[in-house]
XYZ file of N, CA, C and O in Angstrom:
580
model
N -8.735 -19.939 29.770
C -7.756 -18.922 30.409
C -8.046 -17.391 29.789
O -8.682 -17.303 28.936
N -7.455 -16.520 30.726
C -7.732 -14.992 30.365
C -6.527 -14.281 30.398
O -6.532 -13.278 29.858
N -5.373 -15.062 31.062
C -4.155 -14.206 31.249
C -3.310 -14.972 30.419
O -2.673 -14.311 29.571
N -2.636 -16.102 31.084
C -1.533 -16.847 30.484
C -2.189 -18.533 30.095
O -3.045 -18.971 31.051
N -1.694 -18.933 29.211
C -2.177 -20.274 29.134
C -1.654 -21.229 29.832
O -0.249 -21.131 30.314
N -2.459 -22.356 30.187
C -1.712 -23.521 31.006
C -0.908 -24.359 29.880
O -0.994 -24.032 28.797
N -0.047 -25.296 30.538
C 0.924 -25.729 29.711
C 0.458 -27.418 29.769
O 0.318 -27.750 31.080
N 0.676 -28.124 28.879
C 0.181 -29.586 28.992
C 1.271 -30.181 28.556
O 1.913 -30.210 27.244
N 1.934 -31.206 29.024
C 2.725 -32.210 28.455
C 2.103 -33.637 28.708
O 1.569 -34.015 29.375
N 2.414 -34.177 27.540
C 1.658 -35.471 27.309
C 2.796 -36.806 27.373
O 3.702 -36.348 26.923
N 2.519 -37.589 28.211
C 3.304 -38.771 28.064
C 2.745 -39.971 28.169
O 1.446 -40.295 28.212
N 3.138 -41.122 27.469
C 2.836 -42.437 27.481
C 3.861 -42.925 28.517
O 5.404 -43.045 28.063
N 3.325 -43.481 29.469
C 4.188 -44.060 30.625
C 5.051 -42.763 31.005
O 4.978 -41.842 31.279
N 6.368 -43.140 30.971
C 7.519 -42.054 31.297
C 8.026 -41.329 29.980
O 9.160 -40.522 30.064
N 7.605 -41.651 28.798
C 7.968 -41.048 27.598
C 7.178 -39.592 27.520
O 6.223 -39.851 27.076
N 7.906 -38.472 27.447
C 7.299 -37.433 27.118
C 6.936 -37.215 25.426
O 7.816 -37.443 24.323
N 5.787 -37.069 25.021
C 5.366 -36.917 23.351
C 5.069 -35.505 23.092
O 5.541 -35.465 22.027
N 4.876 -34.859 24.073
C 4.432 -33.204 23.445
C 4.313 -32.476 24.729
O 3.779 -32.904 25.635
N 4.832 -31.135 24.590
C 4.475 -30.094 25.801
C 4.362 -28.992 24.941
O 5.294 -28.332 23.924
N 3.093 -28.307 25.277
C 3.078 -27.057 24.665
C 1.995 -26.200 25.430
O 1.435 -26.674 26.356
N 1.753 -24.848 25.265
C 0.987 -24.144 25.733
C -0.427 -24.473 25.158
O -0.585 -24.568 23.969
N -1.692 -24.279 26.002
C -2.739 -24.865 25.436
C -3.600 -23.463 25.221
O -3.645 -22.743 26.277
N -3.902 -23.056 24.025
C -4.674 -21.786 24.128
C -5.863 -21.754 23.123
O -6.492 -20.791 22.968
N -6.180 -23.172 23.193
C -7.761 -23.207 22.420
C -8.890 -22.774 23.053
O -8.499 -22.547 24.571
N -9.993 -22.776 22.698
C -11.300 -22.288 23.425
C -12.319 -23.774 23.335
O -11.738 -24.772 22.673
N -13.325 -23.591 24.084
C -14.367 -24.492 24.162
C -14.784 -24.960 22.530
O -14.916 -25.920 21.997
N -14.861 -23.832 21.900
C -15.454 -23.828 20.508
C -14.359 -24.316 19.602
O -14.548 -24.639 18.272
N -13.155 -24.004 19.933
C -11.969 -23.984 18.945
C -10.904 -24.642 19.893
O -9.819 -23.945 19.760
N -11.001 -25.870 20.109
C -9.858 -26.914 21.060
C -8.680 -26.536 20.312
O -8.584 -27.066 19.072
N -7.649 -26.953 21.005
C -6.359 -27.456 20.534
C -6.384 -29.005 20.405
O -7.379 -29.880 21.011
N -5.763 -29.275 19.287
C -6.008 -30.722 18.800
C -4.271 -31.240 19.192
O -3.437 -30.695 18.342
N -3.942 -32.130 20.091
C -2.830 -32.686 20.048
C -2.847 -34.032 19.472
O -3.373 -34.974 19.957
N -2.159 -34.364 18.409
C -1.853 -35.662 17.875
C -0.624 -36.384 17.882
O 0.364 -35.686 17.657
N -0.385 -37.622 17.903
C 0.891 -38.108 17.779
C 0.688 -39.784 17.795
O -0.356 -40.283 17.789
N 1.815 -40.264 17.337
C 1.888 -41.772 17.334
C 2.994 -42.286 18.060
O 3.909 -41.734 18.628
N 2.531 -43.359 18.670
C 3.400 -44.038 19.595
C 3.255 -45.575 19.609
O 2.173 -46.148 19.693
N 4.452 -46.264 19.139
C 4.160 -47.774 19.276
C 4.196 -48.531 20.755
O 4.752 -47.799 21.552
N 2.948 -49.232 20.732
C 2.526 -50.066 21.848
C 2.983 -51.653 21.703
O 2.951 -52.022 20.448
N 3.252 -52.031 22.544
C 3.485 -53.292 22.467
C 2.694 -54.450 22.922
O 1.828 -53.974 24.096
N 2.121 -55.222 22.143
C 0.944 -56.061 22.243
C 0.919 -56.945 23.947
O 2.199 -57.323 24.211
N 0.164 -56.834 24.711
C 0.126 -57.321 26.149
C 0.583 -56.589 27.116
O 0.551 -57.202 28.229
N 0.950 -55.300 26.679
C 1.613 -54.623 28.062
C 0.454 -53.368 28.255
O -0.636 -53.214 27.436
N 0.550 -52.761 29.466
C -0.172 -51.970 30.024
C 0.333 -50.557 29.745
O 1.297 -50.354 30.137
N -0.158 -49.556 29.611
C 0.159 -48.213 29.676
C -0.863 -47.136 30.135
O -1.823 -47.092 30.591
N 0.176 -46.021 30.414
C -0.532 -44.895 31.131
C -0.537 -43.372 30.073
O 0.531 -43.445 29.582
N -1.505 -43.053 29.758
C -1.585 -41.901 28.989
C -1.744 -40.816 30.102
O -2.632 -40.820 30.940
N -0.742 -39.858 30.069
C -0.498 -38.825 31.093
C -0.595 -37.488 30.634
O 0.022 -37.015 29.526
N -1.539 -36.769 31.080
C -1.407 -35.252 30.704
C -0.979 -34.595 32.094
O -1.521 -34.505 33.285
N 0.137 -34.045 32.104
C 0.818 -33.159 33.166
C 0.437 -31.776 32.993
O 0.775 -31.259 32.024
N -0.261 -31.157 33.609
C -0.610 -29.610 33.553
C 0.243 -28.831 34.373
O 0.372 -29.095 35.677
N 0.594 -27.755 33.948
C 1.578 -26.755 34.716
C 1.260 -25.537 34.086
O 0.214 -25.204 33.387
N 1.815 -24.579 34.716
C 1.535 -23.111 34.282
C 1.046 -21.862 34.918
O 0.842 -20.970 34.825
N 0.360 -22.643 36.231
C -0.504 -21.828 36.875
C 0.199 -21.153 37.743
O 1.009 -21.749 38.631
N 0.168 -19.852 37.741
C 0.729 -18.808 38.892
C -0.239 -17.902 39.657
O -1.465 -18.100 39.577
N 0.261 -18.000 40.900
C -0.582 -16.843 41.465
C -1.358 -15.819 40.956
O -0.737 -15.208 40.086
N -2.519 -15.513 41.323
C -3.362 -14.528 40.659
C -4.094 -14.949 39.528
O -4.760 -14.134 38.789
N -3.797 -16.322 38.925
C -4.717 -16.849 37.800
C -6.002 -16.956 38.130
O -6.990 -16.894 37.236
N -6.494 -17.368 39.407
C -7.773 -17.182 39.765
C -8.377 -16.253 40.380
O -7.566 -15.704 41.219
N -9.334 -15.498 40.093
C -9.764 -13.936 40.435
C -11.044 -14.380 40.955
O -11.895 -14.792 40.415
N -11.028 -13.930 42.393
C -12.248 -14.310 43.241
C -12.921 -13.117 43.715
O -12.118 -11.842 43.913
N -14.418 -12.982 43.636
C -14.768 -11.590 44.250
C -15.241 -11.566 45.837
O -14.624 -12.676 46.352
N -15.757 -10.468 46.375
C -16.035 -10.593 47.659
C -16.780 -11.676 48.216
O -16.637 -11.980 49.274
N -17.797 -12.396 47.403
C -18.446 -13.309 47.822
C -17.976 -14.824 47.888
O -18.529 -15.761 48.189
N -16.900 -14.705 47.001
C -15.979 -16.065 46.904
C -15.973 -16.809 45.459
O -15.825 -17.768 45.177
N -17.248 -15.973 44.761
C -17.417 -16.470 43.349
C -15.999 -16.426 42.687
O -15.193 -15.251 42.544
N -15.431 -17.297 41.723
C -14.846 -17.448 40.668
C -15.032 -16.592 39.528
O -15.917 -16.791 38.985
N -14.263 -15.468 39.310
C -14.690 -14.443 38.238
C -13.615 -14.851 36.876
O -14.387 -14.921 35.784
N -12.704 -15.332 37.218
C -11.711 -15.541 36.121
C -10.622 -16.749 36.657
O -10.239 -16.679 37.809
N -10.274 -17.564 35.940
C -9.504 -18.688 35.852
C -8.714 -19.123 35.065
O -9.207 -19.090 33.826
N -7.830 -20.040 35.145
C -7.125 -20.724 34.106
C -7.354 -22.072 34.412
O -7.144 -22.872 35.371
N -8.172 -22.847 33.289
C -8.509 -24.248 33.517
C -7.733 -24.748 32.221
O -7.700 -24.341 31.152
N -7.614 -26.209 32.216
C -7.513 -27.071 31.297
C -8.294 -28.096 31.363
O -8.576 -28.999 32.193
N -9.135 -28.014 30.034
C -10.398 -28.967 29.704
C -9.846 -29.847 28.791
O -9.299 -29.765 27.891
N -10.435 -31.383 29.382
C -10.179 -32.295 28.083
C -11.345 -32.518 27.647
O -12.427 -32.723 28.144
N -11.576 -32.183 26.318
C -12.683 -32.174 25.796
C -12.970 -33.724 25.288
O -14.020 -34.338 25.247
N -12.024 -34.309 24.459
C -12.231 -35.825 23.998
C -10.929 -36.454 23.488
O -9.758 -35.954 23.645
N -10.765 -37.876 23.787
C -9.492 -38.513 23.444
C -9.615 -39.554 22.784
O -10.851 -40.411 22.803
N -9.004 -39.907 21.545
C -8.939 -40.815 20.623
C -7.803 -41.642 20.582
O -6.660 -41.127 20.772
N -7.704 -42.990 20.731
C -6.680 -43.704 20.798
C -7.105 -45.091 19.777
O -8.166 -45.644 19.497
N -6.118 -44.921 18.646
C -6.180 -45.695 17.600
C -7.552 -45.367 16.716
O -8.300 -46.355 16.246
N -7.594 -44.144 16.880
C -8.736 -43.603 15.988
C -10.251 -43.886 16.509
O -11.220 -43.678 15.847
N -10.115 -44.185 17.976
C -11.583 -44.822 18.465
C -11.628 -43.911 19.733
O -10.677 -43.518 20.605
N -12.539 -43.064 19.598
C -12.888 -41.898 20.744
C -13.441 -42.866 21.928
O -14.259 -43.818 22.002
N -12.497 -42.547 23.146
C -12.759 -43.348 24.111
C -14.119 -42.864 24.996
O -14.598 -43.605 25.995
N -14.842 -41.896 24.664
C -15.991 -41.874 25.051
C -16.031 -41.554 26.677
O -15.287 -40.776 27.091
N -17.201 -41.967 27.079
C -17.270 -41.676 28.688
C -16.193 -42.493 29.310
O -15.973 -42.074 30.846
N -15.276 -43.113 28.555
C -14.118 -43.812 29.496
C -13.241 -42.709 29.970
O -12.217 -42.713 30.773
N -13.335 -41.637 29.508
C -12.194 -40.599 29.679
C -12.667 -40.117 31.370
O -11.761 -39.790 31.885
N -13.766 -40.485 31.731
C -13.893 -40.077 33.159
C -13.194 -41.170 34.240
O -13.298 -40.977 35.368
N -12.630 -42.285 33.637
C -12.052 -43.399 34.314
C -10.709 -42.784 34.631
O -9.879 -43.133 35.300
N -10.159 -41.670 34.095
C -8.886 -41.048 34.180
C -8.955 -40.394 35.762
O -9.902 -39.958 36.395
N -7.704 -40.550 36.241
C -7.425 -40.149 37.753
C -6.673 -38.790 37.499
O -5.448 -38.766 37.270
N -7.424 -37.691 38.153
C -6.537 -36.366 38.131
C -6.090 -36.047 39.799
O -6.962 -36.334 40.746
N -4.866 -36.174 39.990
C -4.170 -35.590 41.006
C -3.511 -34.216 41.003
O -2.493 -33.996 40.494
N -4.041 -33.288 41.582
C -3.867 -31.989 41.806
C -2.624 -31.925 42.567
O -2.426 -32.385 43.490
N -2.204 -30.780 42.580
C -1.153 -30.150 43.170
C -1.351 -28.745 43.883
O -1.560 -27.726 43.085
N -2.082 -28.886 44.995
C -2.867 -27.632 45.764
C -1.671 -26.600 46.148
O -0.566 -26.815 46.248
N -2.118 -25.423 45.578
C -1.093 -24.300 45.752
C -1.055 -23.989 47.566
O -2.094 -23.978 48.154
N -0.272 -23.459 47.843
C 0.227 -22.854 49.354
C 0.049 -21.409 49.061
O 0.333 -20.991 48.035
N -0.411 -20.772 49.890
C -1.025 -21.165 51.385
C -2.311 -21.602 51.380
O -2.928 -21.785 52.275
N -2.999 -21.593 49.928
C -4.398 -21.929 50.260
C -4.684 -23.198 50.795
O -5.809 -23.625 51.419
N -3.742 -24.464 50.363
C -4.156 -25.724 50.730
C -4.143 -25.617 52.336
O -5.268 -26.188 52.946
N -2.998 -24.999 52.927
C -2.946 -25.182 54.204
C -4.254 -24.319 54.927
O -5.094 -24.719 56.083
N -4.608 -23.235 54.193
C -5.570 -22.485 54.950
C -7.206 -23.436 54.827
O -7.884 -23.515 55.791
N -7.336 -23.982 53.732
C -8.712 -24.938 53.565
C -8.517 -25.992 54.578
O -9.559 -26.343 55.166
N -7.292 -26.666 54.875
C -7.318 -27.792 55.811
C -7.568 -27.324 57.220
O -7.985 -27.736 58.428
N -6.809 -26.165 57.656
C -7.263 -25.291 58.974
C -8.587 -25.071 59.180
O -9.218 -25.181 60.199
N -9.171 -24.968 57.960
C -10.796 -24.422 57.957
C -11.732 -25.750 58.129
O -12.998 -25.358 58.120
N -10.954 -26.713 58.201
C -11.483 -27.910 58.277
C -12.060 -28.743 57.051
O -13.126 -29.563 56.838
N -11.710 -28.223 55.942
C -12.001 -28.727 54.607
C -10.963 -29.954 54.196
O -9.832 -29.694 54.278
N -11.445 -30.949 53.694
C -10.799 -31.937 53.256
C -10.415 -32.123 51.738
O -11.316 -32.007 51.088
N -9.157 -32.044 51.432
C -8.430 -31.883 50.131
C -8.247 -33.396 49.794
O -7.290 -34.001 50.368
N -8.809 -33.836 48.738
C -8.702 -35.066 48.248
C -7.361 -35.200 47.559
O -6.719 -34.229 46.598
N -6.752 -36.266 47.777
C -5.364 -36.558 47.138
C -5.510 -36.893 45.453
O -4.940 -36.355 44.652
N -6.773 -37.189 44.944
C -7.135 -37.575 43.654
C -8.497 -37.498 43.562
O -9.192 -37.632 44.375
N -8.948 -37.429 42.084
C -10.452 -37.393 41.724
C -10.382 -38.278 40.313
O -9.641 -38.192 39.556
N -11.830 -39.021 40.412
C -12.132 -39.420 39.003
C -13.378 -38.734 38.509
O -13.528 -37.863 39.248
N -13.705 -39.048 37.471
C -14.718 -38.361 36.822
C -14.241 -36.685 36.520
O -15.384 -35.896 36.550
N -13.350 -36.287 36.379
C -12.663 -35.043 36.234
C -12.188 -34.893 34.667
O -11.455 -35.630 34.516
N -12.575 -33.879 34.024
C -12.117 -33.250 32.683
C -11.546 -32.051 32.614
O -11.136 -31.479 31.681
N -11.840 -31.402 33.765
C -11.524 -29.927 33.929
C -10.356 -29.847 34.935
O -10.779 -30.136 36.283
N -9.032 -29.606 34.840
C -8.242 -29.382 35.757
C -7.955 -27.788 35.890
O -7.517 -27.257 35.053
N -7.947 -27.455 37.252
C -7.838 -26.005 37.631
C -6.286 -25.935 38.312
O -5.846 -24.930 38.248
N -6.176 -26.836 39.062
C -4.746 -26.973 39.672
C -3.553 -27.549 38.897
O -4.258 -28.456 38.260
N -2.410 -27.092 38.764
C -1.608 -27.972 38.297
C -1.738 -29.292 38.801
O -1.849 -29.541 40.135
N -1.306 -30.258 37.881
C -1.167 -31.593 38.436
C -1.252 -32.426 37.401
O -0.864 -32.192 36.034
N -1.570 -34.035 37.693
C -1.569 -34.849 36.382
C -2.981 -35.729 36.517
O -3.649 -35.982 37.342
N -3.010 -35.905 35.055
C -4.428 -36.779 34.624
C -4.144 -37.899 34.259
O -3.174 -38.098 33.087
N -4.155 -39.055 34.740
C -3.726 -40.210 34.293
C -5.114 -41.187 33.871
O -5.800 -41.368 34.365
N -4.613 -41.861 32.524
C -5.646 -42.880 31.923
C -4.608 -44.100 31.687
O -4.002 -44.184 31.191
N -5.328 -45.403 32.168
C -4.805 -46.492 32.293
C -5.360 -47.270 31.028
O -6.671 -47.577 30.994
N -4.667 -47.816 30.238
C -5.242 -48.668 29.061
C -4.100 -49.842 28.736
O -2.997 -49.878 29.057
N -4.633 -51.126 27.939
C -3.870 -51.979 27.637
C -3.615 -52.085 26.153
O -4.484 -51.490 25.395
N -2.675 -52.986 25.528
C -2.636 -53.002 24.332
C -2.661 -54.716 23.945
O -2.138 -55.080 24.536
N -3.467 -55.217 22.825
C -4.103 -54.133 21.742
C -5.165 -53.290 22.333
O -6.244 -53.853 23.051
N -5.450 -51.821 22.026
C -6.336 -51.020 22.578
C -7.738 -51.583 22.201
O -8.439 -51.716 23.080
N -8.108 -51.932 20.926
C -9.500 -52.611 20.931
C -9.739 -53.717 21.809
O -11.167 -53.618 21.855
N -8.926 -54.451 21.907
C -9.346 -55.425 22.648
C -9.671 -54.963 24.233
O -10.428 -55.495 24.861
N -8.678 -54.165 24.789
C -8.815 -53.574 25.902
C -9.940 -53.062 26.152
O -10.808 -52.945 27.290
N -10.475 -52.171 25.013
C -11.743 -51.222 24.990
C -12.905 -52.309 25.372
O -13.981 -52.211 26.012
N -12.984 -53.394 24.315
C -13.967 -54.237 24.389
C -14.268 -55.072 25.801
O -15.513 -55.152 26.417
N -13.145 -55.306 26.468
C -13.200 -55.539 28.196
C -13.626 -54.688 28.855
O -13.896 -55.136 30.177
N -13.361 -53.438 28.439
C -13.875 -52.391 29.528
C -14.867 -51.559 29.479
O -15.038 -50.469 30.320
N -15.307 -51.633 28.453
C -16.617 -50.829 27.914
C -17.822 -50.864 28.766
O -18.328 -49.956 29.203
N -18.039 -52.081 29.286
C -19.301 -52.028 29.938
C -18.977 -53.050 31.562
O -17.856 -53.525 31.863
């Protein structure tokens, strides 16, 4: 970010765990730690709800190159002190496209996807969701390969 920080609200299913402005950088990222009781045999969603982007946060030159932007990057995620590694790319990002930009893109023939996998950088407000089960280490063993 260059002007105003994005806001990240963390949920486990529908329970809000944390909500804060993210001011960290690539070399000095914000770390959000929390504890949440999980019931064995249940499935859960870790959700990052990204908000706070206002018009003017994306600065573009005459050629269409992005000069400045407000992004929210997921650097890594640990559950039960286990880094999920490449499984972070299994999360699904559902952006909330801004208007009038989204309408202009559609009218120009550009297809705007409803959601994305393999995304850890969020430029639009929206939600990133990672589904997992409990106990986590058993779920991890079943889903690693």
